[in-house]
Short mmCIF file of C-alpha atoms and ligand atoms in Angstrom, two decimals:
data_model
loop_
_atom_site.label_atom_id
_atom_site.label_comp_id
_atom_site.label_asym_id
_atom_site.label_seq_id
_atom_site.Cartn_x
_atom_site.Cartn_y
_atom_site.Cartn_z
CA UNK P 1 -23.44 48.36 -56.85
CA UNK P 2 -23.17 49.95 -53.48
CA UNK P 3 -26.94 49.73 -52.91
CA UNK P 4 -27.07 46.14 -54.10
CA UNK P 5 -24.24 45.10 -51.87
CA UNK P 6 -25.94 47.00 -49.06
CA UNK P 7 -29.16 45.02 -49.58
CA UNK P 8 -27.16 41.80 -49.81
CA UNK P 9 -25.52 42.78 -46.52
CA UNK P 10 -28.94 43.29 -44.91
CA UNK P 11 -30.18 39.95 -46.20
CA UNK P 12 -27.13 38.06 -45.01
CA UNK P 13 -27.46 39.87 -41.71
CA UNK P 14 -31.02 38.61 -41.45
CA UNK P 15 -29.88 35.10 -42.33
CA UNK P 16 -27.24 35.24 -39.63
CA UNK P 17 -29.81 36.39 -37.10
CA UNK P 18 -32.19 33.59 -38.11
CA UNK P 19 -29.42 31.01 -37.85
CA UNK P 20 -28.36 32.37 -34.47
CA UNK P 21 -31.95 32.27 -33.21
CA UNK P 22 -32.24 28.67 -34.41
CA UNK P 23 -29.01 27.74 -32.64
CA UNK P 24 -30.14 29.41 -29.43
CA UNK P 25 -33.54 27.73 -29.65
CA UNK P 26 -31.92 24.35 -30.32
CA UNK P 27 -29.49 24.74 -27.45
CA UNK P 28 -32.35 25.73 -25.16
CA UNK P 29 -34.20 22.58 -26.26
CA UNK P 30 -31.12 20.47 -25.63
CA UNK P 31 -30.68 21.99 -22.16
CA UNK P 32 -34.22 21.04 -21.29
CA UNK P 33 -33.55 17.47 -22.42
CA UNK P 34 -31.12 16.58 -19.63
CA UNK P 35 -33.41 14.83 -17.20
CA UNK P 36 -30.82 12.54 -15.62
CA UNK P 37 -27.15 12.95 -14.81
CA UNK P 38 -24.85 10.05 -13.93
CA UNK P 39 -21.46 11.25 -12.67
CA UNK P 40 -18.91 8.49 -12.28
CA UNK P 41 -15.74 9.42 -10.39
CA UNK P 42 -12.65 7.25 -10.40
CA UNK P 43 -10.93 8.47 -7.24
CA UNK P 44 -7.25 8.97 -8.00
CA UNK P 45 -7.73 7.69 -11.55
CA UNK P 46 -5.01 9.71 -13.27
CA UNK P 47 -3.61 9.12 -16.73
CA UNK P 48 -1.09 6.54 -15.49
CA UNK P 49 -3.80 4.39 -13.87
CA UNK P 50 -5.71 4.46 -17.15
CA UNK P 51 -2.61 3.67 -19.18
CA UNK P 52 -1.85 0.62 -17.05
CA UNK P 53 -5.46 -0.53 -17.20
CA UNK P 54 -5.59 -0.15 -20.99
CA UNK P 55 -2.29 -1.97 -21.53
CA UNK P 56 -3.18 -4.87 -19.23
CA UNK P 57 -6.91 -5.22 -19.94
CA UNK P 58 -7.31 -4.48 -23.65
CA UNK P 59 -3.80 -3.90 -24.98
CA UNK P 60 -2.19 -0.60 -25.98
CA UNK P 61 -4.34 -0.31 -29.10
CA UNK P 62 -7.59 -1.09 -27.27
CA UNK P 63 -9.98 1.33 -25.57
CA UNK P 64 -11.58 1.14 -22.14
CA UNK P 65 -15.38 1.66 -22.14
CA UNK P 66 -15.15 5.29 -21.04
CA UNK P 67 -12.41 6.06 -23.58
CA UNK P 68 -14.93 5.37 -26.34
CA UNK P 69 -17.16 8.28 -25.30
CA UNK P 70 -17.52 11.04 -27.91
CA UNK P 71 -16.49 14.07 -25.82
CA UNK P 72 -13.26 14.40 -23.80
CA UNK P 73 -12.02 17.20 -21.56
CA UNK P 74 -9.01 17.85 -19.36
CA UNK P 75 -9.61 18.99 -15.79
CA UNK P 76 -7.41 21.08 -13.49
CA UNK P 77 -7.83 19.99 -9.88
CA UNK P 78 -5.94 22.35 -7.49
CA UNK P 79 -7.65 23.30 -4.24
CA UNK P 80 -8.04 26.72 -2.60
CA UNK P 81 -4.98 26.31 -0.42
CA UNK P 82 -2.74 23.84 -2.33
CA UNK P 83 -1.76 23.09 -5.89
CA UNK P 84 -2.41 19.44 -5.04
CA UNK P 85 -5.96 18.63 -3.93
CA UNK P 86 -7.33 15.98 -1.63
CA UNK P 87 -10.60 14.22 -2.33
CA UNK P 88 -12.59 16.56 -0.08
CA UNK P 89 -11.68 19.79 -1.84
CA UNK P 90 -11.90 18.14 -5.25
CA UNK P 91 -15.36 16.72 -4.61
CA UNK P 92 -16.48 20.04 -3.15
CA UNK P 93 -15.41 21.74 -6.39
CA UNK P 94 -17.24 19.20 -8.55
CA UNK P 95 -20.33 19.23 -6.34
CA UNK P 96 -20.66 23.00 -5.69
CA UNK P 97 -18.55 24.96 -8.17
CA UNK P 98 -16.47 26.44 -5.33
CA UNK P 99 -12.82 25.87 -4.49
CA UNK P 100 -12.17 25.10 -0.85
CA UNK P 101 -9.25 24.05 1.32
CA UNK P 102 -8.12 20.45 1.49
CA UNK P 103 -10.10 18.50 4.05
CA UNK P 104 -13.30 20.60 3.79
CA UNK P 105 -16.67 19.17 2.76
CA UNK P 106 -18.84 21.51 0.67
CA UNK P 107 -18.11 24.59 2.75
CA UNK P 108 -16.06 27.61 1.61
CA UNK P 109 -12.66 28.12 3.28
CA UNK P 110 -14.42 30.37 5.82
CA UNK P 111 -16.79 27.53 6.74
CA UNK P 112 -19.89 28.81 4.89
CA UNK P 113 -21.90 25.88 3.45
CA UNK P 114 -22.47 25.97 -0.32
CA UNK P 115 -25.26 24.20 -2.21
CA UNK P 116 -24.40 21.03 -4.10
CA UNK P 117 -25.74 19.83 -7.46
CA UNK P 118 -27.34 16.91 -5.58
CA UNK P 119 -29.26 19.31 -3.34
CA UNK P 120 -30.21 21.53 -6.27
CA UNK P 121 -31.48 18.47 -8.20
CA UNK P 122 -33.41 17.35 -5.14
CA UNK P 123 -35.03 20.79 -4.83
CA UNK P 124 -36.54 20.36 -8.28
CA UNK P 125 -38.09 17.03 -7.34
CA UNK P 126 -35.46 14.76 -8.79
CA UNK P 127 -34.37 11.55 -7.05
CA UNK P 128 -30.72 11.49 -5.92
CA UNK P 129 -28.19 8.81 -5.13
CA UNK P 130 -24.65 8.35 -3.84
CA UNK P 131 -22.49 5.26 -4.24
CA UNK P 132 -18.92 4.61 -3.14
CA UNK P 133 -16.64 1.65 -2.61
CA UNK P 134 -15.20 3.78 0.19
CA UNK P 135 -17.32 4.57 3.25
CA UNK P 136 -20.40 6.49 2.17
CA UNK P 137 -19.41 9.29 4.57
CA UNK P 138 -15.90 9.69 3.12
CA UNK P 139 -14.89 12.77 1.19
CA UNK P 140 -16.28 12.21 -2.29
CA UNK P 141 -19.84 11.12 -1.49
CA UNK P 142 -19.87 13.43 1.55
CA UNK P 143 -19.20 16.54 -0.51
CA UNK P 144 -22.31 15.86 -2.63
CA UNK P 145 -24.66 15.16 0.29
CA UNK P 146 -23.30 16.92 3.36
CA UNK P 147 -21.48 20.00 4.67
CA UNK P 148 -18.76 19.85 7.28
CA UNK P 149 -15.58 21.75 7.97
CA UNK P 150 -13.46 18.60 8.33
CA UNK P 151 -13.70 15.44 6.27
CA UNK P 152 -13.04 13.49 9.45
CA UNK P 153 -16.48 14.39 10.85
CA UNK P 154 -17.75 10.96 9.89
CA UNK P 155 -20.58 10.66 12.44
CA UNK P 156 -22.03 14.07 11.58
CA UNK P 157 -21.71 13.43 7.83
CA UNK P 158 -23.44 10.03 8.05
CA UNK P 159 -26.32 11.61 9.96
CA UNK P 160 -26.63 14.39 7.36
CA UNK P 161 -26.81 11.84 4.52
CA UNK P 162 -29.75 10.15 6.22
CA UNK P 163 -31.58 13.33 7.26
CA UNK P 164 -31.16 14.76 3.75
CA UNK P 165 -33.27 11.82 2.49
CA UNK P 166 -30.87 10.87 -0.24
CA UNK P 167 -32.91 8.22 -2.05
CA UNK P 168 -30.09 5.73 -2.65
CA UNK P 169 -26.98 5.41 -0.46
CA UNK P 170 -24.72 2.44 -1.21
CA UNK P 171 -21.19 1.61 -0.07
CA UNK P 172 -19.09 0.92 3.00
CA UNK P 173 -19.07 2.51 6.42
CA UNK P 174 -21.77 0.90 8.56
CA UNK P 175 -19.71 1.75 11.65
CA UNK P 176 -21.02 5.34 11.67
CA UNK P 177 -24.64 4.25 11.22
CA UNK P 178 -24.88 2.32 14.50
CA UNK P 179 -24.28 3.44 18.10
CA UNK P 180 -21.42 1.97 20.09
CA UNK P 181 -22.34 -1.49 21.31
CA UNK P 182 -24.55 -2.30 18.33
CA UNK P 183 -22.73 -4.40 15.72
CA UNK P 184 -19.78 -2.45 14.27
CA UNK P 185 -21.20 0.79 15.73
CA UNK P 186 -18.89 3.67 16.63
CA UNK P 187 -21.38 6.51 17.10
CA UNK P 188 -21.03 8.27 20.43
CA UNK P 189 -24.42 10.02 20.26
CA UNK P 190 -26.48 6.84 20.65
CA UNK P 191 -28.29 7.33 17.33
CA UNK P 192 -29.09 4.31 15.21
CA UNK P 193 -29.17 5.75 11.71
CA UNK P 194 -30.21 2.43 10.16
CA UNK P 195 -33.34 2.32 12.36
CA UNK P 196 -33.99 5.99 11.53
CA UNK P 197 -33.67 5.24 7.80
CA UNK P 198 -35.95 2.23 8.02
CA UNK P 199 -38.56 4.34 9.85
CA UNK P 200 -38.28 6.89 7.03
CA UNK P 201 -39.12 4.20 4.46
CA UNK P 202 -35.72 2.90 3.41
CA UNK P 203 -34.99 -0.68 2.54
CA UNK P 204 -31.71 -1.65 4.27
CA UNK P 205 -29.38 -4.25 2.73
CA UNK P 206 -25.95 -5.58 3.69
CA UNK P 207 -24.79 -7.93 0.92
CA UNK P 208 -25.00 -8.51 -2.84
CA UNK P 209 -27.89 -10.96 -2.62
CA UNK P 210 -30.01 -8.60 -0.50
CA UNK P 211 -29.22 -5.72 -2.81
CA UNK P 212 -30.32 -7.73 -5.85
CA UNK P 213 -33.61 -8.59 -4.18
CA UNK P 214 -34.36 -5.10 -2.82
CA UNK P 215 -37.33 -3.11 -4.11
CA UNK P 216 -38.85 0.22 -3.13
CA UNK P 217 -37.86 3.78 -3.87
CA UNK P 218 -35.47 4.40 -0.96
CA UNK P 219 -32.44 2.21 -0.47
CA UNK P 220 -29.63 2.17 2.08
CA UNK P 221 -26.95 -0.47 1.50
CA UNK P 222 -23.93 -0.74 3.77
CA UNK P 223 -21.70 -3.65 2.86
CA UNK P 224 -18.71 -3.26 5.18
CA UNK P 225 -18.07 -1.57 8.54
CA UNK P 226 -15.31 0.48 6.84
CA UNK P 227 -14.06 0.54 3.23
CA UNK P 228 -15.41 -2.13 0.94
CA UNK P 229 -12.80 -4.74 0.07
CA UNK P 230 -10.21 -4.30 -2.64
CA UNK P 231 -10.90 -6.22 -5.81
CA UNK P 232 -7.53 -7.91 -5.17
CA UNK P 233 -8.79 -9.34 -1.89
CA UNK P 234 -12.39 -10.35 -2.65
CA UNK P 235 -11.56 -14.04 -3.17
CA UNK P 236 -9.22 -14.21 -0.15
CA UNK P 237 -11.84 -12.76 2.19
CA UNK P 238 -14.79 -14.55 0.47
CA UNK P 239 -16.53 -11.22 0.04
CA UNK P 240 -20.31 -11.11 -0.32
CA UNK P 241 -20.21 -7.45 -1.25
CA UNK P 242 -21.75 -6.24 -4.52
CA UNK P 243 -19.49 -4.83 -7.24
CA UNK P 244 -19.63 -1.13 -8.11
CA UNK P 245 -21.46 -2.19 -11.31
CA UNK P 246 -24.11 -4.06 -9.31
CA UNK P 247 -24.60 -1.10 -6.99
CA UNK P 248 -24.84 1.30 -9.94
CA UNK P 249 -27.37 -0.94 -11.75
CA UNK P 250 -29.60 -1.17 -8.69
CA UNK P 251 -29.36 2.56 -8.05
CA UNK P 252 -30.44 3.25 -11.63
CA UNK P 253 -33.41 0.85 -11.21
CA UNK P 254 -34.55 2.71 -8.13
CA UNK P 255 -33.81 6.29 -9.17
CA UNK P 256 -35.31 5.98 -12.66
CA UNK P 257 -38.72 5.34 -11.09
CA UNK P 258 -38.90 9.06 -10.36
CA UNK P 259 -40.74 10.79 -13.25
CA UNK P 260 -38.78 14.00 -12.57
CA UNK P 261 -35.44 12.32 -13.28
CA UNK P 262 -32.39 11.88 -11.07
CA UNK P 263 -28.81 12.75 -10.20
CA UNK P 264 -26.46 9.86 -9.33
CA UNK P 265 -22.80 10.01 -8.28
CA UNK P 266 -21.02 6.67 -8.32
CA UNK P 267 -17.42 6.47 -7.11
CA UNK P 268 -14.73 3.87 -7.71
CA UNK P 269 -12.92 4.94 -4.59
CA UNK P 270 -10.27 2.34 -4.16
CA UNK P 271 -8.41 3.15 -7.38
CA UNK P 272 -6.90 5.93 -5.24
CA UNK P 273 -6.15 3.72 -2.28
CA UNK P 274 -4.38 1.21 -4.49
CA UNK P 275 -2.56 3.94 -6.44
CA UNK P 276 -1.13 5.21 -3.15
CA UNK P 277 0.74 1.91 -2.91
CA UNK P 278 1.93 2.17 -6.54
CA UNK P 279 1.03 -1.52 -6.88
CA UNK P 280 -0.49 -1.42 -10.35
CA UNK P 281 -2.03 -4.93 -10.49
CA UNK P 282 -4.45 -3.70 -7.84
CA UNK P 283 -4.89 -0.34 -9.63
CA UNK P 284 -5.87 -2.17 -12.79
CA UNK P 285 -8.37 -4.37 -10.93
CA UNK P 286 -10.01 -1.31 -9.38
CA UNK P 287 -10.17 0.50 -12.75
CA UNK P 288 -11.75 -2.63 -14.23
CA UNK P 289 -14.42 -2.62 -11.51
CA UNK P 290 -15.03 1.07 -12.19
CA UNK P 291 -15.18 0.50 -15.95
CA UNK P 292 -17.88 -2.13 -15.44
CA UNK P 293 -19.97 0.44 -13.56
CA UNK P 294 -19.44 2.91 -16.43
CA UNK P 295 -20.74 0.24 -18.83
CA UNK P 296 -23.89 -0.12 -16.71
CA UNK P 297 -24.44 3.64 -16.87
CA UNK P 298 -23.84 3.70 -20.63
CA UNK P 299 -26.27 0.82 -21.15
CA UNK P 300 -28.93 2.75 -19.21
CA UNK P 301 -28.30 5.94 -21.22
CA UNK P 302 -28.09 4.23 -24.62
CA UNK P 303 -31.08 4.93 -26.82
CA UNK P 304 -32.37 7.62 -24.45
CA UNK P 305 -31.98 11.30 -25.25
CA UNK P 306 -32.32 12.51 -21.67
CA UNK P 307 -29.31 11.13 -19.77
CA UNK P 308 -25.92 12.82 -19.51
CA UNK P 309 -23.11 10.50 -18.45
CA UNK P 310 -19.83 12.00 -17.19
CA UNK P 311 -16.76 9.97 -16.24
CA UNK P 312 -13.83 11.67 -14.56
CA UNK P 313 -11.36 11.56 -11.66
CA UNK P 314 -10.99 13.84 -8.68
CA UNK P 315 -7.19 13.97 -8.87
CA UNK P 316 -4.15 11.99 -9.89
CA UNK P 317 -2.48 9.76 -7.31
CA UNK P 318 1.26 9.02 -7.26
CA UNK P 319 1.88 10.25 -10.83
CA UNK P 320 1.98 6.71 -12.11
CA UNK P 321 3.55 6.31 -15.54
CA UNK P 322 4.10 3.36 -17.85
CA UNK P 323 7.82 2.93 -18.46
CA UNK P 324 9.80 1.34 -21.24
CA UNK P 325 11.20 -1.45 -19.02
CA UNK P 326 7.83 -2.14 -17.30
CA UNK P 327 7.60 -5.85 -16.43
CA UNK P 328 3.98 -7.04 -16.58
CA UNK P 329 5.07 -10.52 -15.46
CA UNK P 330 5.93 -9.12 -12.04
CA UNK P 331 2.46 -7.69 -11.43
CA UNK P 332 0.66 -10.73 -12.92
CA UNK P 333 1.90 -12.71 -9.91
CA UNK P 334 0.23 -10.35 -7.40
CA UNK P 335 -2.69 -12.13 -5.73
CA UNK P 336 -3.75 -9.69 -2.97
CA UNK P 337 -3.49 -6.05 -1.96
CA UNK P 338 -0.29 -4.88 -0.26
CA UNK P 339 -2.38 -4.02 2.81
CA UNK P 340 -3.75 -7.55 2.96
CA UNK P 341 -0.19 -8.86 2.70
CA UNK P 342 0.83 -6.62 5.63
CA UNK P 343 -2.01 -8.01 7.73
CA UNK P 344 -0.85 -11.60 7.09
CA UNK P 345 2.69 -10.93 8.38
CA UNK P 346 3.52 -11.92 11.93
CA UNK P 347 5.31 -9.92 14.60
CA UNK P 348 7.89 -11.03 17.16
CA UNK P 349 7.79 -10.31 20.89
CA UNK P 350 9.08 -6.77 20.23
CA UNK P 351 6.31 -6.04 17.76
CA UNK P 352 8.63 -6.28 14.73
CA UNK P 353 7.56 -8.17 11.63
CA UNK P 354 9.56 -11.40 11.42
CA UNK P 355 11.78 -11.97 8.40
CA UNK P 356 10.38 -15.45 8.03
CA UNK P 357 6.76 -14.30 7.78
CA UNK P 358 7.71 -11.40 5.47
CA UNK P 359 9.43 -13.84 3.09
CA UNK P 360 6.54 -16.29 3.29
CA UNK P 361 3.82 -13.71 2.62
CA UNK P 362 5.69 -12.03 -0.23
CA UNK P 363 6.23 -15.46 -1.84
CA UNK P 364 2.60 -16.50 -1.36
CA UNK P 365 0.84 -13.32 -2.46
CA UNK P 366 3.37 -11.42 -4.61
CA UNK P 367 5.31 -14.30 -6.15
CA UNK P 368 8.58 -12.77 -4.89
CA UNK P 369 10.99 -15.42 -3.57
CA UNK P 370 14.22 -13.44 -3.59
CA UNK P 371 13.59 -10.43 -1.33
CA UNK P 372 16.84 -8.55 -0.73
CA UNK P 373 17.97 -7.75 2.86
CA UNK P 374 17.18 -4.09 2.12
CA UNK P 375 13.61 -4.92 1.05
CA UNK P 376 13.11 -7.04 4.17
CA UNK P 377 14.44 -4.18 6.29
CA UNK P 378 12.09 -1.71 4.59
CA UNK P 379 9.08 -3.89 5.41
CA UNK P 380 10.30 -4.46 8.96
CA UNK P 381 10.60 -0.69 9.28
CA UNK P 382 6.79 -0.41 8.88
CA UNK P 383 6.08 -2.65 11.87
CA UNK P 384 4.61 0.13 13.99
CA UNK P 385 2.57 1.75 11.21
CA UNK P 386 -1.12 1.35 10.34
CA UNK P 387 -1.69 -1.51 7.93
CA UNK P 388 -2.58 0.81 5.01
CA UNK P 389 0.75 2.57 5.44
CA UNK P 390 2.59 -0.74 5.59
CA UNK P 391 0.82 -1.45 2.31
CA UNK P 392 2.34 1.71 0.84
CA UNK P 393 5.88 0.36 1.38
CA UNK P 394 5.09 -3.19 0.31
CA UNK P 395 3.37 -1.89 -2.83
CA UNK P 396 6.32 0.28 -3.70
CA UNK P 397 8.69 -2.69 -3.41
CA UNK P 398 6.57 -4.61 -5.92
CA UNK P 399 6.28 -1.51 -8.12
CA UNK P 400 10.04 -1.00 -8.14
CA UNK P 401 10.58 -4.60 -9.23
CA UNK P 402 8.09 -4.07 -12.08
CA UNK P 403 9.82 -0.79 -13.09
CA UNK P 404 6.62 1.19 -12.47
CA UNK P 405 7.33 4.92 -12.37
CA UNK P 406 5.64 6.91 -9.58
CA UNK P 407 6.34 9.39 -6.83
CA UNK P 408 9.09 8.07 -4.59
CA UNK P 409 8.19 6.69 -1.16
CA UNK P 410 10.15 9.61 0.32
CA UNK P 411 8.03 12.26 -1.45
CA UNK P 412 4.85 10.32 -0.62
CA UNK P 413 5.83 10.34 3.04
CA UNK P 414 6.12 14.12 3.35
CA UNK P 415 2.98 15.06 1.39
CA UNK P 416 -0.19 15.66 3.39
CA UNK P 417 -2.27 13.78 0.80
CA UNK P 418 0.15 10.81 0.90
CA UNK P 419 1.03 11.03 -2.74
CA UNK P 420 -1.57 12.92 -4.74
CA UNK P 421 -0.24 15.07 -7.58
CA UNK P 422 -1.45 18.26 -9.26
CA UNK P 423 -1.60 16.65 -12.71
CA UNK P 424 -4.71 17.29 -14.77
CA UNK P 425 -7.18 14.42 -15.02
CA UNK P 426 -9.32 13.37 -17.99
CA UNK P 427 -13.10 13.71 -18.33
CA UNK P 428 -15.22 11.72 -20.75
CA UNK P 429 -18.88 12.52 -21.52
CA UNK P 430 -21.82 11.38 -23.62
CA UNK P 431 -25.46 12.33 -23.93
CA UNK P 432 -27.22 15.71 -24.28
CA UNK P 433 -24.94 18.69 -23.57
CA UNK P 434 -21.89 16.39 -23.30
CA UNK P 435 -20.14 18.67 -25.76
CA UNK P 436 -20.02 21.38 -23.06
CA UNK P 437 -17.31 19.36 -21.31
CA UNK P 438 -15.02 18.96 -24.35
CA UNK P 439 -12.34 21.50 -23.42
CA UNK P 440 -9.82 22.31 -20.73
CA UNK P 441 -11.96 22.67 -17.61
CA UNK P 442 -11.42 23.42 -13.99
CA UNK P 443 -13.07 20.98 -11.60
CA UNK P 444 -15.41 23.79 -10.47
CA UNK P 445 -16.75 23.98 -14.04
CA UNK P 446 -18.16 20.44 -13.67
CA UNK P 447 -20.71 21.57 -11.06
CA UNK P 448 -21.69 24.63 -13.09
CA UNK P 449 -22.06 22.69 -16.35
CA UNK P 450 -24.04 19.89 -14.68
CA UNK P 451 -26.38 22.50 -13.16
CA UNK P 452 -26.67 24.26 -16.54
CA UNK P 453 -27.43 20.99 -18.32
CA UNK P 454 -30.10 19.98 -15.77
CA UNK P 455 -31.59 23.47 -15.62
CA UNK P 456 -31.04 23.68 -11.86
CA UNK P 457 -29.49 26.56 -9.92
CA UNK P 458 -26.60 26.29 -7.49
ZN1 ZN T 1 -5.83 9.52 -2.07
#
């Protein structure tokens, strides 16, 4: 009996070893299959932003496109020096696998540059692309394609993106691609990065029609001197900018010509900007624009066995939450972004917004005809602030009327990030090795797992 059970033990041991070898072999095969990675980042797209988008766009029992993906993770986002991250430290973590201080772009806290997944993919011959509805030199795209100690180093970052020969660069921010005196140019060093890019073989486009018509294997598209317009404002300003979905589709056309595969990061940046105002009609519109880009990526990956699609956020903004007394009718009347509303208001001789214009604009664009004296005073109190900060206060007035829960304006005002929170964010994934992401992750794990899946080394 003892000998028989001993032999049985040896046999089952052998079986276990065989199974383990098969599993290891299969996982090695699956690792080799990830030829392309599409990383879609909803900047500031915390759980509350998603809840509002789901409720408004598809109803509480519906699912947004990315919520239908088979693997879901939860991501911690703290930075090296704060339990609440900004976009620079968060993108550095996702791009390099290293924590850094808020404000730093793919360098360690001591300033040492660290390799990004984009650079590692490029080293192995893959094509690479960066897309953002923000400026292309702002924190999230910057941390994948550049290294700088301060996120504000816009001119240096833009130059690095061009000299790194990133195959596709699409978004806002043409101001840092031209020298002062040329168009919207703000560069002090006299360089014309658009001319440099053209000389290096890039096609340069500036609107949706040009983007649609563009060919070639290198593409630079700059659609606004600064941030691209909010979805809420596109009709008002008669925007000719492409949507994030159109930019993502074109990038996939261009990048997929490379037989070695590609890495693409596509960012819905203005979810964050709108969430800072707590005005959830705008948040929902930005999430919808982002969702459409996710659908483009999923369509590309469908039926292929070589493309990993990851959808996540860099951090939560404002801790938005859907409340029991939420009034959707209030936000359905909102026709423009709070910042756009601020820009339509008129000032008196002392530089103070007039009550008359405040009441007119809030009636025209927010459907609010009964502003209280306190609300008028709050808006007048922003008269000397930058328009985006005026938008914060106007957005919060609308949010309060709709019973949207969020950080208070007072807490937002004293935080260095202007209202980010340390809440976890969700991650959704599909494609080969997507299962690696189905757990509680830290944002640094994203870089390591992407590198592992692509077989590249950071
Ligand atoms: Zn933000």
